[in-house]
Short mmCIF file of C-alpha atoms in Angstrom, two decimals:
data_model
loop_
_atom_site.label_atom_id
_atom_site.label_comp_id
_atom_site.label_asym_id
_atom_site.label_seq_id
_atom_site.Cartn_x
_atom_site.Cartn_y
_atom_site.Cartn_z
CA UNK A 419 73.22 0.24 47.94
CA UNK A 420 76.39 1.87 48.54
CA UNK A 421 79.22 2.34 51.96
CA UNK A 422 78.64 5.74 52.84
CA UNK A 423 82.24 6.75 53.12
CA UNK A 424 84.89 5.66 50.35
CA UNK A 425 87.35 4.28 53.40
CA UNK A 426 84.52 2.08 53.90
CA UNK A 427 85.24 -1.10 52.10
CA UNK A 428 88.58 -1.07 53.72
CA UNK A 429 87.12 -1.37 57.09
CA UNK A 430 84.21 -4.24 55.99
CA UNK A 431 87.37 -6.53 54.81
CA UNK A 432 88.92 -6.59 58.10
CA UNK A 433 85.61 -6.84 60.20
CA UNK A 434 84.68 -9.74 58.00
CA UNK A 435 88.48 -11.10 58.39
CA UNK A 436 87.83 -11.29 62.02
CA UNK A 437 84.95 -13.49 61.94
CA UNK A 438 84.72 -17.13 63.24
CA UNK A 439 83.26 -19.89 62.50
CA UNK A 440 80.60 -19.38 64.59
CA UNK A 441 80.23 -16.01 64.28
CA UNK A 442 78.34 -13.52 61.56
CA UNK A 443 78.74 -10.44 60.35
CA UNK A 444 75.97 -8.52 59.43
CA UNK A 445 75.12 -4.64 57.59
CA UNK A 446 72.87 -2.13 58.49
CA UNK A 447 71.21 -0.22 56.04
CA UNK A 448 69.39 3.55 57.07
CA UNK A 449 69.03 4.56 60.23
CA UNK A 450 67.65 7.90 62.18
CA UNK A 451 70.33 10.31 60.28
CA UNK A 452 69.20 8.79 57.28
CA UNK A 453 65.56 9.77 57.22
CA UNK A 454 66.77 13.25 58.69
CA UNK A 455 69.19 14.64 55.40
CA UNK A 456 67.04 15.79 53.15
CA UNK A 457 68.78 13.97 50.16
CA UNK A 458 68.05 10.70 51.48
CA UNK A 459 64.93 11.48 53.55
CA UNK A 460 62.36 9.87 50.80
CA UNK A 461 64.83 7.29 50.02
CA UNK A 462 63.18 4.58 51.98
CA UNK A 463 59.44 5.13 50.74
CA UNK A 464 60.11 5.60 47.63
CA UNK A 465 61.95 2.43 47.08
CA UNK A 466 59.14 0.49 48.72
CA UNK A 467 56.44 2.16 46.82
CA UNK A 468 56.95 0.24 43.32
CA UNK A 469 58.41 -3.28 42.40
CA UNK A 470 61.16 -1.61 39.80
CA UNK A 471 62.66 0.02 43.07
CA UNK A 472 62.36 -2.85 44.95
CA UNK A 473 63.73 -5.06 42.78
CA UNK A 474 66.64 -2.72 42.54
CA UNK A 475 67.06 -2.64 45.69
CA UNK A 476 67.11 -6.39 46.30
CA UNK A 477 69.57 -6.39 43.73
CA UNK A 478 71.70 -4.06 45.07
CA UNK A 479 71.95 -5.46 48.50
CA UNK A 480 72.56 -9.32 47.62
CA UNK A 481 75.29 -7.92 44.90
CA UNK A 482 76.84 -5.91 48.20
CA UNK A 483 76.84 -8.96 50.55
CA UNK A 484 78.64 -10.98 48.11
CA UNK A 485 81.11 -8.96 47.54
CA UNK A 486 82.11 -7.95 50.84
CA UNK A 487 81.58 -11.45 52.62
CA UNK A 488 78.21 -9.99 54.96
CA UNK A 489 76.15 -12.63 56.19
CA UNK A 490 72.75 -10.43 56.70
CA UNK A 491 70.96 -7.47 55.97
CA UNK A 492 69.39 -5.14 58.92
CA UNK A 493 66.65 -2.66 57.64
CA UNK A 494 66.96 0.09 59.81
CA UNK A 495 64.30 2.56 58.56
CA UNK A 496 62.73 5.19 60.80
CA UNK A 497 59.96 5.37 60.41
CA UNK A 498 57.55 4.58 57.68
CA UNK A 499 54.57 6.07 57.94
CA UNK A 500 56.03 8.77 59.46
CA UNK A 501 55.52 12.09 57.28
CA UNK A 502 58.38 13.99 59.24
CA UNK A 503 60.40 11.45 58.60
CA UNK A 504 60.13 10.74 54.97
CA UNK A 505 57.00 8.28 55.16
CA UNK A 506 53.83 8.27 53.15
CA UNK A 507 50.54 6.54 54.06
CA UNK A 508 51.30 3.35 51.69
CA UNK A 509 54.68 2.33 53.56
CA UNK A 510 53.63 0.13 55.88
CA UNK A 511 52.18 -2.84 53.23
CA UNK A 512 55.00 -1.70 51.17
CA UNK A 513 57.61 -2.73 54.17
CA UNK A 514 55.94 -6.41 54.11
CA UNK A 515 55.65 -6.38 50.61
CA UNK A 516 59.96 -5.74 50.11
CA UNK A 517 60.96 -8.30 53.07
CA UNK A 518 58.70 -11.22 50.74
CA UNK A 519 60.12 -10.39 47.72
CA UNK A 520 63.40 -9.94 48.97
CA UNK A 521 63.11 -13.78 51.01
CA UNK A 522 61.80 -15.38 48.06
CA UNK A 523 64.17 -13.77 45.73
CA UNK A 524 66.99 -15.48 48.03
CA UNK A 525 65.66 -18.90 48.02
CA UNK A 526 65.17 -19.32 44.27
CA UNK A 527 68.90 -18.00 44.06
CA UNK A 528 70.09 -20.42 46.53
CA UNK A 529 70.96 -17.70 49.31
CA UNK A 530 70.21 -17.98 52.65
CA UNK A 531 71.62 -14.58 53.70
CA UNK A 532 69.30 -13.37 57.39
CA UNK A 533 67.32 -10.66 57.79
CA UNK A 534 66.60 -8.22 60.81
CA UNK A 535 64.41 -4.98 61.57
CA UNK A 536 65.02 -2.45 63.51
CA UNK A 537 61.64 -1.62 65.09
CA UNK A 538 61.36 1.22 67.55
CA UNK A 539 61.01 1.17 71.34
CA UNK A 540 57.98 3.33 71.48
CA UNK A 541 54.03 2.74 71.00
CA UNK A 542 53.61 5.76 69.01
CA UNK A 543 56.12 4.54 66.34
CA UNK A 544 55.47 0.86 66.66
CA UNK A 545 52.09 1.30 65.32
CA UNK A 546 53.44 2.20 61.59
CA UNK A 547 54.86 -1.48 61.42
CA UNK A 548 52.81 -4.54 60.04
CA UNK A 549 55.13 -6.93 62.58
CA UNK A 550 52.50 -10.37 61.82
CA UNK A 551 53.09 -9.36 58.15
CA UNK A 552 56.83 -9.54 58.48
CA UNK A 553 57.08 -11.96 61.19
CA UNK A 554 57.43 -15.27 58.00
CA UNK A 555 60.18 -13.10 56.46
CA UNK A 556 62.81 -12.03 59.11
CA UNK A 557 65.29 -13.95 60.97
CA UNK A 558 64.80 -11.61 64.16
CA UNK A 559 63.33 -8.19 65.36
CA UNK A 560 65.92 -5.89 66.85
CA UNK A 561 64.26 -3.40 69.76
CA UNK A 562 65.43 0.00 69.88
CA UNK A 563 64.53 0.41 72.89
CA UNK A 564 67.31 3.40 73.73
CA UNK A 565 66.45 7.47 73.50
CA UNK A 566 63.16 6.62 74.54
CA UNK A 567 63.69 10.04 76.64
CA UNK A 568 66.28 13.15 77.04
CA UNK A 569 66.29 16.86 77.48
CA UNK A 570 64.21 17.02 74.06
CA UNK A 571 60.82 15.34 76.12
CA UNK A 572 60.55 19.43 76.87
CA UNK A 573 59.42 19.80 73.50
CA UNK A 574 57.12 16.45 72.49
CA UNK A 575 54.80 16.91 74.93
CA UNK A 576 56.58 14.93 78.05
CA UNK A 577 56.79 17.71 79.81
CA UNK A 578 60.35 18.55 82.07
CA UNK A 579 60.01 16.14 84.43
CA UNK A 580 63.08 13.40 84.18
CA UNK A 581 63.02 9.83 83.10
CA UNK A 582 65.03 7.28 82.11
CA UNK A 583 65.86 6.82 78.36
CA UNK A 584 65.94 3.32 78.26
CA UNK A 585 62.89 3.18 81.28
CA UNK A 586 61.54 -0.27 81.70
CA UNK A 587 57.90 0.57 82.39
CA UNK A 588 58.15 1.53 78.98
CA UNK A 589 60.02 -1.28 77.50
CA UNK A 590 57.11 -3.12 79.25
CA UNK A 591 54.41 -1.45 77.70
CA UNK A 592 55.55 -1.81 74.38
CA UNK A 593 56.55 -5.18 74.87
CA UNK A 594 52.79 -5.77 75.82
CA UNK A 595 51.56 -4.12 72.27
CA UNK A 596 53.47 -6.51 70.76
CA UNK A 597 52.49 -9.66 73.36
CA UNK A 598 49.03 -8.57 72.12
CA UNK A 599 49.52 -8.65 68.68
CA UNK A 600 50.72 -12.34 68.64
CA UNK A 601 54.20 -12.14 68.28
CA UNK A 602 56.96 -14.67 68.88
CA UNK A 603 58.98 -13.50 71.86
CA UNK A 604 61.70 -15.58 70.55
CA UNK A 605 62.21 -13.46 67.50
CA UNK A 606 63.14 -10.41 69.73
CA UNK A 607 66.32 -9.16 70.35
CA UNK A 608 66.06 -6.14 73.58
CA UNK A 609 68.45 -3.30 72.60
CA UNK A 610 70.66 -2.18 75.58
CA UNK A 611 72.42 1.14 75.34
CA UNK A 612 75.90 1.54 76.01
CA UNK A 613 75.55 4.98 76.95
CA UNK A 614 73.56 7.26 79.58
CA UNK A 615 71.44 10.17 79.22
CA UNK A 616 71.97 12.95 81.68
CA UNK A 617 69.99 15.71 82.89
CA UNK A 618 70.53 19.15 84.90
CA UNK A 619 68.31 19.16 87.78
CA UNK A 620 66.71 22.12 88.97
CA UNK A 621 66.74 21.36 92.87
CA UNK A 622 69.50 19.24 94.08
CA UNK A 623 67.47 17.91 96.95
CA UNK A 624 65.07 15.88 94.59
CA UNK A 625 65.90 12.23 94.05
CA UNK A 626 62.46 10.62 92.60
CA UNK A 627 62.65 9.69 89.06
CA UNK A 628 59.82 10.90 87.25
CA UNK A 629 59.21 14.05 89.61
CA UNK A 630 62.12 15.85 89.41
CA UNK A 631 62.38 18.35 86.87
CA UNK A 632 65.02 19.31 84.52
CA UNK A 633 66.44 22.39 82.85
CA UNK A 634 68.50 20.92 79.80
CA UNK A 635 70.66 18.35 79.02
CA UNK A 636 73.87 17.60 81.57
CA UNK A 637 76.69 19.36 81.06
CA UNK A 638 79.49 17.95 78.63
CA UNK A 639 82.83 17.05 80.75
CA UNK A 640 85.86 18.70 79.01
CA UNK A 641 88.22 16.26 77.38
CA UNK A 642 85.97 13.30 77.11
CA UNK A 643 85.30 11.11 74.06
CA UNK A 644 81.63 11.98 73.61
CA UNK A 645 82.51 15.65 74.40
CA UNK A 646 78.32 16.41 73.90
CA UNK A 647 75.86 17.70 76.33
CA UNK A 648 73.56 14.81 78.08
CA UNK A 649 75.37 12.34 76.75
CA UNK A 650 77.97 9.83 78.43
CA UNK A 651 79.47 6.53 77.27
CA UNK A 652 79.78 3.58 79.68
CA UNK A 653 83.56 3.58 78.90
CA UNK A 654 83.51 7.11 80.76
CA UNK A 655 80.65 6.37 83.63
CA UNK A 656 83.10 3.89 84.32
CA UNK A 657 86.12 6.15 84.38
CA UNK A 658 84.32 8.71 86.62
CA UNK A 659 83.11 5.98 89.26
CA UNK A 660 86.90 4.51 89.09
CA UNK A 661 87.81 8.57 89.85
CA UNK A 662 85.48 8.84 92.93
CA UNK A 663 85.13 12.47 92.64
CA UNK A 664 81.98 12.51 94.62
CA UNK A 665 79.97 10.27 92.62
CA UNK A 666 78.12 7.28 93.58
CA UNK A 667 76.01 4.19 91.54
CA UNK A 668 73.02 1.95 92.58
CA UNK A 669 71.51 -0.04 90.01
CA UNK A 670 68.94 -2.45 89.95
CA UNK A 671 67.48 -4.26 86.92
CA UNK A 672 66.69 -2.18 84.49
CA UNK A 673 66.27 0.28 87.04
CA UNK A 674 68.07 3.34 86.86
CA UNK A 675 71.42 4.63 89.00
CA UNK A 676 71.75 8.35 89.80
CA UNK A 677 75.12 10.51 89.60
CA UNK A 678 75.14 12.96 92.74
CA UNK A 679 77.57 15.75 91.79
CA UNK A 680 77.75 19.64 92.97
CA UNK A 681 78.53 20.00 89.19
CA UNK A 682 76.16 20.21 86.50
CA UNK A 683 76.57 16.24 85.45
CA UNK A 684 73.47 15.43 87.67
CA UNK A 685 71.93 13.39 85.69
CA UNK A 686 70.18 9.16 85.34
CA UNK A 687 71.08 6.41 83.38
CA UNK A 688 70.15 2.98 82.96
CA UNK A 689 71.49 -0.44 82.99
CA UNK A 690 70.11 -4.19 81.66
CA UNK A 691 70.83 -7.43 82.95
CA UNK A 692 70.21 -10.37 81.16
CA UNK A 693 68.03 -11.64 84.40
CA UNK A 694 65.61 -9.00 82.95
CA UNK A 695 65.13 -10.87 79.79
CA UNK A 696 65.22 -14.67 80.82
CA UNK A 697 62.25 -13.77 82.75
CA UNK A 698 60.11 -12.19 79.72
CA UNK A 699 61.88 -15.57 77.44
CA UNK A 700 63.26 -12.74 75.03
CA UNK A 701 66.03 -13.96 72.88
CA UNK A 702 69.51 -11.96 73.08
CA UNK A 703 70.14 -8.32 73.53
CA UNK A 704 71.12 -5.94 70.65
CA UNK A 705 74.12 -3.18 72.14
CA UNK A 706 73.74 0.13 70.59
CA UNK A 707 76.70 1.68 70.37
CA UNK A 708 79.50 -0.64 69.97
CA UNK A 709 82.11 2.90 70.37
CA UNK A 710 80.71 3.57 73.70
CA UNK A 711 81.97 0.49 75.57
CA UNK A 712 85.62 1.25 75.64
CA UNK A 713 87.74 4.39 74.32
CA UNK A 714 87.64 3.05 70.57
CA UNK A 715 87.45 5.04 67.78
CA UNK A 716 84.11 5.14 66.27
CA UNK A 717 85.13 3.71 62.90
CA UNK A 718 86.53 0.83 64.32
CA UNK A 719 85.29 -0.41 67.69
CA UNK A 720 83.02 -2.86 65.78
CA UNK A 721 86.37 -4.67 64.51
CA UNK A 722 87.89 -4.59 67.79
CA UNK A 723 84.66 -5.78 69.17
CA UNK A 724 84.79 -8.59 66.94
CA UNK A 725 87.83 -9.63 67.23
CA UNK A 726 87.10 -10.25 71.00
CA UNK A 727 84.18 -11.90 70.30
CA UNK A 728 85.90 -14.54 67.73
CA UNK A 729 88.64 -15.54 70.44
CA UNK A 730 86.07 -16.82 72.47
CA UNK A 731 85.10 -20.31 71.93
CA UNK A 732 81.63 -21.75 70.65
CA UNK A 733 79.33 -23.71 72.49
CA UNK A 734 80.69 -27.10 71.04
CA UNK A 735 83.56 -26.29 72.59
CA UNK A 736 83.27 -25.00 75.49
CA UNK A 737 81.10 -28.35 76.25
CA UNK A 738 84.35 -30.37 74.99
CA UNK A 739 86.63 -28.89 77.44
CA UNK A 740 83.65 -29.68 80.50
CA UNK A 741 83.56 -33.01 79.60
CA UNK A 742 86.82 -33.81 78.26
CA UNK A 743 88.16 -35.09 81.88
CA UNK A 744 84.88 -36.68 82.12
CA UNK A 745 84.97 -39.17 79.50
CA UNK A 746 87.37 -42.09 81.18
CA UNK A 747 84.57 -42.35 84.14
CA UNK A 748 82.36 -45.01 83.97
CA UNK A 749 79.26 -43.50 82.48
CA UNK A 750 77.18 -44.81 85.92
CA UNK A 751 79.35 -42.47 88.05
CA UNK A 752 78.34 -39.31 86.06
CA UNK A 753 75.00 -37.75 86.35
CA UNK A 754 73.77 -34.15 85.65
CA UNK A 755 73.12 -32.00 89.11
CA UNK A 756 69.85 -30.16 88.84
CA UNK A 757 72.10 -27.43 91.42
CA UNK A 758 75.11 -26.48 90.48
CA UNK A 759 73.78 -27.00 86.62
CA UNK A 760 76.69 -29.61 85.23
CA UNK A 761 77.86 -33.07 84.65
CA UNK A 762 79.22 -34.14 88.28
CA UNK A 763 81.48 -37.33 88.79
CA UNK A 764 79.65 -38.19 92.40
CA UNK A 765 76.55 -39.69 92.20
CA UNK A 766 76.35 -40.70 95.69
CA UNK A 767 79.06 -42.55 96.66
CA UNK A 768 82.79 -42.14 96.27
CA UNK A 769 85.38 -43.87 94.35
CA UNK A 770 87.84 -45.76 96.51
CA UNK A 771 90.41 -44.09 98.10
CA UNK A 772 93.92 -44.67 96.49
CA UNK A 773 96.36 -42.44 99.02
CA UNK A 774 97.19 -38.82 99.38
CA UNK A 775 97.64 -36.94 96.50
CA UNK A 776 100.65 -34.50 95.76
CA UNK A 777 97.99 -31.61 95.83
CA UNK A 778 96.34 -32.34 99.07
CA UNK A 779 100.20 -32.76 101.37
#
């Protein structure tokens, strides 16, 4: 296990420099680009396939998070099983069969680093994963539940008809499979993309998700950060609704919003809300990509996303500073209000009046 640039290690001392007390830092390891080179496309499945490799590998990756300060390990491989992808038929015991070894390996060396998956968003894919078998061994399941559709559907047999790529009647169906299966909802983290996938439509009087069809990917607007047909991060959306040149958003709950534009940037996108997940008691969300929420760089917006995130106070403390001013009061004229969700000071009655106040003159 190795950075994949050499100006790598640079950047994981001052993303681990930012972090809090009550924040982690975690690496990734694989991901879609990886099982796509050809070098590194049988990486993966071959490392799984026999306990030398594995071994190696578990190695490899503790030696990595000690030395850079990471708190956790994310194993982002897709997809096992998956022959165009670099899997073979044995991959998915083998998957269950490194997360065991590499869990107890940590607890008879006194570790307790975490450990995450990176599962996909879609049925077809889910299927290669043994997610019971892995279930004892992983701190949480991240859902990549982004790309689930763009201009490519054309060619996999989804036809040209448009739909959203992070679609919630698909997020719902998978999340069923898995409801099925006997999983702990708790262990889920929903990924949320910070980015939209756009479409060209063929007749600018349709407006139906799902009927309309599409001839390729939207247009790329000159001079943007993504600068790449169909795609557009939120850091821009937001620029071009700020701009008003025509445009116009609705959005529901995961639901999607539509761009109306003479141009060629017709196109859907989708948005989350965390209202979406209290109701299904899934955990957190999981943001994929950290670059597209602002106009950062895409080698650093994870440290400037940090550092954001560190400023802001824990839990403990944010409960200090609502109950700080509480604490002279007489512990009978304090009670919690089922309504506005807080400690309130008036239980019923008053406390006695002791003149105007320099605020209320």
């Amino acid at each position: 296990m190795a950075p994949t640039h050499p100006s790598d290690p640079t950047m994981y001392g001052t993303f681990v420099g930012h972090r809090s007390p009550w924040t982690e830092t975690w690496i990734a390891v694989g991901g879609w680009q990886f099982s796509c080179e050809v070098r590194t496309k049988w990486t993966w499945s071959d490392m799984a396939a026999s306990a030398d490799n594995r071994r190696k590998f578990i190695d490899s990756a503790i030696w990595f998070m000690d030395k850079y300060g990471f708190q956790g390990i994310e194993r982002a491989w897709a997809y096992p099983g998956i022959k165009e992808r670099g899997g073979r038929q044995g991959d998915k015991d083998n998957f269950v069969t490194l997360l065991k070894e590499f869990r107890e390996h940590m607890k008879s060396s006194n570790r307790n680093y975490g450990i995450s998956v990176l599962i996909p968003g879609e049925p077809g894919y889910s299927m290669q994963y043994d997610l019971k078998g892995m279930e004892p061994y992983v701190n949480w399941f991240n859902l990549g539940t982004w790309d689930l559709h763009g201009h490519w559907d054309a060619f996999n047999g989804w036809g040209t008809s448009m739909h959203a790529h992070t679609d919630a009647r698909d997020i719902e169906k998978v999340l069923e499979v898995y409801f099925q299966a006997g999983l702990k909802f708790s262990k889920f983290n929903l990924g949320v993309a910070w980015y939209g996938r756009g479409y060209t439509i063929r007749d600018q009087t349709c407006g139906d998700l799902g009927t309309c069809e599409f001839s390729g990917p939207s247009a790329s607007i000159p001079d943007s950060c993504t600068n790449e047909p169909g795609v557009l991060s939120n850091h821009e959306i937001r620029t071009l609704l700020r701009a008003k040149h025509g445009l116009n958003a609705t959005h529901q709950t995961m639901q999607r919003f539509r761009f109306s534009r003479t141009t060629p940037i017709n196109g859907w996108g989708t948005m989350a809300r965390s209202r979406w997940l209290r109701r299904r008691c899934l955990r957190i969300t999981v943001v994929w990509v950290a670059p597209s929420y602002g106009a950062w760089s895409m080698t650093w917006a994870p440290v400037y996303m940090l550092e954001r995130i560190s400023r802001l106070p824990s839990w403990r403390k944010r409960w200090r500073r609502r109950t700080r001013s509480l604490r002279w009061w007489p512990r009978r004229l304090i009670q919690w209000s089922r309504w506005s969700r807080r400690w309130s000071r008036w239980p019923g009655r008053w406390p006695k009046w002791s003149g105007w106040s320099r605020w209320s003159r």
